[in-house]
Short mmCIF file of C-alpha atoms in Angstrom, two decimals:
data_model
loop_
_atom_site.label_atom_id
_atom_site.label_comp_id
_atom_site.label_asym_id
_atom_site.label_seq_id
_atom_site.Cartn_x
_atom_site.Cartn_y
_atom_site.Cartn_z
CA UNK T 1 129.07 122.41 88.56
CA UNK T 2 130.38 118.77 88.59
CA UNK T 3 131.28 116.75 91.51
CA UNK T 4 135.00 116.87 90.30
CA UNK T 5 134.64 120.80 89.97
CA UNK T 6 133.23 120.64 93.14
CA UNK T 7 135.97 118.78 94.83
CA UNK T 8 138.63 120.83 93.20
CA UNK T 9 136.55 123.98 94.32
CA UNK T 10 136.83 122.98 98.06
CA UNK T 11 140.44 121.86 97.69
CA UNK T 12 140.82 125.40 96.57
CA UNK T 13 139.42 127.47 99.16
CA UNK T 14 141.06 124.85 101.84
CA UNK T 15 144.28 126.48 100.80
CA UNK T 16 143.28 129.72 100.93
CA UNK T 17 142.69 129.70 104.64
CA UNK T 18 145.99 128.60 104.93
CA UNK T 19 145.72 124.54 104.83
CA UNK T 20 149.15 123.31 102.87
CA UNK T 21 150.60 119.71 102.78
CA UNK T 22 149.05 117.27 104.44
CA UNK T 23 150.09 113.60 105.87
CA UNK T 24 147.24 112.16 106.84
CA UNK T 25 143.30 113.23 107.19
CA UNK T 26 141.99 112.10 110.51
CA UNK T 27 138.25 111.55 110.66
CA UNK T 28 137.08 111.43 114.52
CA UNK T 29 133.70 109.53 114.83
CA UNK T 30 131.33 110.15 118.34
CA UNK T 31 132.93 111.56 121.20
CA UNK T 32 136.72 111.51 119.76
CA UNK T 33 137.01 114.76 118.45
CA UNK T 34 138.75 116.13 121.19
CA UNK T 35 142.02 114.63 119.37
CA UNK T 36 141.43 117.42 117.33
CA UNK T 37 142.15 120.18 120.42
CA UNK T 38 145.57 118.67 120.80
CA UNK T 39 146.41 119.92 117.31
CA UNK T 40 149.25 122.94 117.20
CA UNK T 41 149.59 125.77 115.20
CA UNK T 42 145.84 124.86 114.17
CA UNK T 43 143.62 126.47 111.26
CA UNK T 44 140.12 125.64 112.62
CA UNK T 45 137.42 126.17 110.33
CA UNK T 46 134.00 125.62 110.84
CA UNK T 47 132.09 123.31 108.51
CA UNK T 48 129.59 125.91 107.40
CA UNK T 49 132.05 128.07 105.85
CA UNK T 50 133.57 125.31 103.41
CA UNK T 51 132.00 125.19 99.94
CA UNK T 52 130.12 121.88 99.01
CA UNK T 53 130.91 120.60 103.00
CA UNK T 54 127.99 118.63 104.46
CA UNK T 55 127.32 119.84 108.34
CA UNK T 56 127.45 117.00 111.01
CA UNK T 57 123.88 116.85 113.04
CA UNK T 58 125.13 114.13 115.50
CA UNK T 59 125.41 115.05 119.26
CA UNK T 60 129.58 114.27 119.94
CA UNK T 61 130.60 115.57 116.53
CA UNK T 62 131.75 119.46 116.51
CA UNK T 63 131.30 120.27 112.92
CA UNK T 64 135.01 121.92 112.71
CA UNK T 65 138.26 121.14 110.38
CA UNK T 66 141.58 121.61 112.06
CA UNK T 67 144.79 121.28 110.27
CA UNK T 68 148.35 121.35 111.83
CA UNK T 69 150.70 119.56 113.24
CA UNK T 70 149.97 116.26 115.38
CA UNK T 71 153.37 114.23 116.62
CA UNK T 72 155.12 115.90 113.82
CA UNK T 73 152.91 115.01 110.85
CA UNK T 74 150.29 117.29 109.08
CA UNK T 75 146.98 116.59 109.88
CA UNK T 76 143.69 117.30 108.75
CA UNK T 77 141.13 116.33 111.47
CA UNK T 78 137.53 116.35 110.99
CA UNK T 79 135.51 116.90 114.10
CA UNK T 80 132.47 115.20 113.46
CA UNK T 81 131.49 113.17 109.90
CA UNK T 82 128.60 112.98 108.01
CA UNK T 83 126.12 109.86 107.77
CA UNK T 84 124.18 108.13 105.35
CA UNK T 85 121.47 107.70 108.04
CA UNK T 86 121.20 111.80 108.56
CA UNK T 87 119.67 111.59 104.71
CA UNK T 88 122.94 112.76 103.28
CA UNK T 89 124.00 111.40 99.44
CA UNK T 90 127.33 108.76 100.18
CA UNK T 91 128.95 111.65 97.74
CA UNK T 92 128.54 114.31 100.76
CA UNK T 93 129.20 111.25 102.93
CA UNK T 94 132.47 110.48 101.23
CA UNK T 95 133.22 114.31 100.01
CA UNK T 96 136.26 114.80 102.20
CA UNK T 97 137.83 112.06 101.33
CA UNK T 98 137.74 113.00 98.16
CA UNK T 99 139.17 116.38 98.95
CA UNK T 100 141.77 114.92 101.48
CA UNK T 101 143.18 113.04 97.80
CA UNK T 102 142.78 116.14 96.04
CA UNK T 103 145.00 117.54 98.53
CA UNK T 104 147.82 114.64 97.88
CA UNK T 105 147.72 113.17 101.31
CA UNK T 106 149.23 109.91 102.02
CA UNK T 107 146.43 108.82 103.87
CA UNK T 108 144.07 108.56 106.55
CA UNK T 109 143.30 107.38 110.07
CA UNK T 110 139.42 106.76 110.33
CA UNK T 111 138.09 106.22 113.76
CA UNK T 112 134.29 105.39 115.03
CA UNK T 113 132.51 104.13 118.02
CA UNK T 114 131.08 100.77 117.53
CA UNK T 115 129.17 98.12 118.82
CA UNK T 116 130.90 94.96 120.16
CA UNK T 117 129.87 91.51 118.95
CA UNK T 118 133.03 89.57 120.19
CA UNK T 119 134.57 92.51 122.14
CA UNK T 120 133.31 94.37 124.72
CA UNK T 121 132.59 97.99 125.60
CA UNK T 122 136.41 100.00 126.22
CA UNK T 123 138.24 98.22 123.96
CA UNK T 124 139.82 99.66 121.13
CA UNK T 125 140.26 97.42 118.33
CA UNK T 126 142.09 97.97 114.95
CA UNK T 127 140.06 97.53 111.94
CA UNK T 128 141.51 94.28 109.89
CA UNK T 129 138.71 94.54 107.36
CA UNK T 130 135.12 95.26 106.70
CA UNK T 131 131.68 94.05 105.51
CA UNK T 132 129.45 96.38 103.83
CA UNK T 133 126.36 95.77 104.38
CA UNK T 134 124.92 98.86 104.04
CA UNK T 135 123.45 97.83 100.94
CA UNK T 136 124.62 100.97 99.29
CA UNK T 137 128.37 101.63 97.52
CA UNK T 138 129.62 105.23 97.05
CA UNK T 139 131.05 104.49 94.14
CA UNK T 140 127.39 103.37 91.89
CA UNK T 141 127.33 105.88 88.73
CA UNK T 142 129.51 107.33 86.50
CA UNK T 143 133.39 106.47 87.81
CA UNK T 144 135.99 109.02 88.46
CA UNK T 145 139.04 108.38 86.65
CA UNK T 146 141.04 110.96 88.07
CA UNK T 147 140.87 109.53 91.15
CA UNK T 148 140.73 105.51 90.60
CA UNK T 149 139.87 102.68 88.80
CA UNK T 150 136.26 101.37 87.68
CA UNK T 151 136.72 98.30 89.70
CA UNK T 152 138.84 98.43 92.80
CA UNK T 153 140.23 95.83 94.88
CA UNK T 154 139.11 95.91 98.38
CA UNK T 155 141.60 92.93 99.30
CA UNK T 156 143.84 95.39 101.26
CA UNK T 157 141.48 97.79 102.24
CA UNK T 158 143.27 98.57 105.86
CA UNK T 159 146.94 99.24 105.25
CA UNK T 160 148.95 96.14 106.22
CA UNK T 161 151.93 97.78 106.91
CA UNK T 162 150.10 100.46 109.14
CA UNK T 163 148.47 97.61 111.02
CA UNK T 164 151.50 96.19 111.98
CA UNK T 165 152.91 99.54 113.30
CA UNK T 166 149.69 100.35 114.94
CA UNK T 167 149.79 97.10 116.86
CA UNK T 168 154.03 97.27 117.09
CA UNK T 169 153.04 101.01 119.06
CA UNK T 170 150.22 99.23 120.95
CA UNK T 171 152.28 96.87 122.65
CA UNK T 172 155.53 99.33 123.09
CA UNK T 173 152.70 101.66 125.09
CA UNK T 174 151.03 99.18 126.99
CA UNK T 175 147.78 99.79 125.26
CA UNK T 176 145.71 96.76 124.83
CA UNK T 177 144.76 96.77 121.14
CA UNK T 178 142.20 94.41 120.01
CA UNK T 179 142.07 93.27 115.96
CA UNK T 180 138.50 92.46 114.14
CA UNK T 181 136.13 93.16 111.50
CA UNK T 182 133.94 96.16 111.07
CA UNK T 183 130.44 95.40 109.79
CA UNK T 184 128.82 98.55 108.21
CA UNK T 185 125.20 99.51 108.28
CA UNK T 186 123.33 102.07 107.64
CA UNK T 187 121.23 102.48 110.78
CA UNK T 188 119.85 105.04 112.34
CA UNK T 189 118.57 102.24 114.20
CA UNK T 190 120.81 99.60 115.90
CA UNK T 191 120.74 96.77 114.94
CA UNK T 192 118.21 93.94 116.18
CA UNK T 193 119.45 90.44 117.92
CA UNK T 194 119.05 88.52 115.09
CA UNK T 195 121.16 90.96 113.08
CA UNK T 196 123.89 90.88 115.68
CA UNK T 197 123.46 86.96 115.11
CA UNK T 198 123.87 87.42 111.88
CA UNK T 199 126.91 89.86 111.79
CA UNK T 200 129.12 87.52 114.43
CA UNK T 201 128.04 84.50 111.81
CA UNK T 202 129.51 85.82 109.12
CA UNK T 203 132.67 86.86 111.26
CA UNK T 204 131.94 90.71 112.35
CA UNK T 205 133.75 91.76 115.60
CA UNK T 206 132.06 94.92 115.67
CA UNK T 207 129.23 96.84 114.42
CA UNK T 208 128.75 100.60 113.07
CA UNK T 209 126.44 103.20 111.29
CA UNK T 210 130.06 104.82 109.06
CA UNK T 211 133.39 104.38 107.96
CA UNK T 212 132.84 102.13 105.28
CA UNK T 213 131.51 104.07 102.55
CA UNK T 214 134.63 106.46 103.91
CA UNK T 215 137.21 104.18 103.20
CA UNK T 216 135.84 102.45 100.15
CA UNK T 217 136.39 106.06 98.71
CA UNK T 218 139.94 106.04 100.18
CA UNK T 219 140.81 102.91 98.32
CA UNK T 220 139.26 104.24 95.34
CA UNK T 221 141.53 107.41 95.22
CA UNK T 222 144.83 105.75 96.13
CA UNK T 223 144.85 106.57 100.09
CA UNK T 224 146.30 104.35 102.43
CA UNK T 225 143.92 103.66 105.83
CA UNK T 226 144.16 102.92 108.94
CA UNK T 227 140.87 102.23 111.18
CA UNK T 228 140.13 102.11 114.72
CA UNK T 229 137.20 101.64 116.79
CA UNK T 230 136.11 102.73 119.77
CA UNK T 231 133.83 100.07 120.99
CA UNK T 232 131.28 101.58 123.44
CA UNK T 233 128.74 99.02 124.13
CA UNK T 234 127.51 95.06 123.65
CA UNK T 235 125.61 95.07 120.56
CA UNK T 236 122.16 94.40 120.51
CA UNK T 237 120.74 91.24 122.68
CA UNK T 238 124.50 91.09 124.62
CA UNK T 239 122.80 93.83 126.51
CA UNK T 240 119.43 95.00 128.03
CA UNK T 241 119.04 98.05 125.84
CA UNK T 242 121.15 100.46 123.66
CA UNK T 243 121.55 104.01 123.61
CA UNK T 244 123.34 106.96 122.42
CA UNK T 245 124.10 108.29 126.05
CA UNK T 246 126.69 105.42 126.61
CA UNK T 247 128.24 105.54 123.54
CA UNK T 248 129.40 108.87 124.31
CA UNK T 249 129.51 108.54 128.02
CA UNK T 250 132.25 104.86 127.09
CA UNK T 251 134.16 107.33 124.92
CA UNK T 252 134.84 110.03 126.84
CA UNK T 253 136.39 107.23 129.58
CA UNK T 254 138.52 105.75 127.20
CA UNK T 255 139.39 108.80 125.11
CA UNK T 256 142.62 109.82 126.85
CA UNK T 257 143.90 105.83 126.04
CA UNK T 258 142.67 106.61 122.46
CA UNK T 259 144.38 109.72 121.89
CA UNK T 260 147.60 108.30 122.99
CA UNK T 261 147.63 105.31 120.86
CA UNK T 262 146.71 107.86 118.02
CA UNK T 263 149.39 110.01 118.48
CA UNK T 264 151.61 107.65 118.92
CA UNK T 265 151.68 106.04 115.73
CA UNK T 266 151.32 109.36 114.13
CA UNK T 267 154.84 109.43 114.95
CA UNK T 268 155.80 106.11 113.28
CA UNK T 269 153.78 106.58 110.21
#
């Protein structure tokens, strides 16, 4: 089977447990799934039961697909992603995005926890624009056509227009929304001082183990993003040590201030 049959195979049996039009995909990195609970009239199916899915091994990621209706729009949440670090392919990495475009959404609202370089741990900060540096792309081999262009422009990765909404919401809410860039890599480990150096050198606000292979398939295949991170900690050598513990112990205090400000613009969109 090919990787398109495969997507179109998914996209099928999606619909056959009921999932219809969707708005936007939501993908809810560590500890912000619960987004996903607030969902109504939900279809929750579990990741194991969807052909060609990848399963999520990362404590604070449920493994589970929701789709219904969040502040009026269709969503398609995913509880938990899938990492390049957990030895997955960046095409099982980047598989539902490809099957939230073969399902004509508009777009999608990709969220992670993150390391702060120039922000520090509770803030939420809207994703401007990213560095890869990953040293991987999800789209090296053959391209699809189907779905986008050889070469695509990453200028306007993050949605301009959704930006300003996001930030237009922010301020009507009294939610304190920071702005920077997302530096990707591939971890598992975090990175060391002189990476975190490094990353604020070249003008990273925050630092992160997803989302960019994510939305460099979402640019690919015509969907329009929006990104926000959760940032849970000082990156390395702004702090005594790192762990996973406070990562989800920082989102699960400011989840509650996260879901609102996702909601909200949900309704704007």
């Amino acid at each position: 089977m090919t990787f398109i049959e495969k997507i179109k195979e998914t996209a099928a049996f999606l619909k056959s447990q009921g999932i219809g039009h969707v708005d936007f995909g939501l993908i809810l990195g560590s500890g912000l799934g619960e987004l996903a609970d607030e969902i109504q009239d939900a279809i929750r199916i579990d990741y194991s039961d969807i052909p060609n899915w990848g399963q999520s091994t990362v404590v604070g990621h449920a493994g589970k697909l929701v789709y219904g209706t969040l502040s009026g729009k269709k969503v398609l949440a995913l509880q938990g992603r899938f990492h390049f670090y957990e030895g997955n392919s960046l095409d099982v990495v980047t598989f539902p995005v490809r099957v939230l475009a073969e399902l004509k959404a508009t777009g999608i609202i990709v969220t992670n926890a993150a390391g702060g370089v120039t922000h520090g741990p509770g803030t939420l900060m809207l994703i401007s624009d990213h560095i890869n540096f990953t040293g991987q792309n999800p789209l090296i081999g053959e391209n699809l056509d189907a779905y986008g262009p050889r070469f695509p422009d990453m200028t306007h990765a993050y949605d301009e227009a959704y930006q300003a909404k996001a930030h237009e919401v922010a301020e009507k809410s009294g939610i304190a929304l920071a702005e920077g860039v997302y530096m990707g890599y591939s971890g598992p480990t975090y990175e060391t001082p002189a990476e975190i150096r490094f990353a604020e050198t070249v003008g990273a606000d925050a630092v992160g183990m997803s989302t960019v292979p994510e939305v460099i398939v979402a640019v690919h295949s015509g969907l329009r993003v929006l990104g926000i991170s959760a940032i849970t900690n000082h990156a390395a050598g702004k702090q005594a040590e790192l762990n996973h513990a406070e990562v989800v112990e920082v989102t699960t205090r400011i989840k509650e201030t996260f879901k609102t400000l996702v909601k909200s613009i949900l309704i704007e969109l």
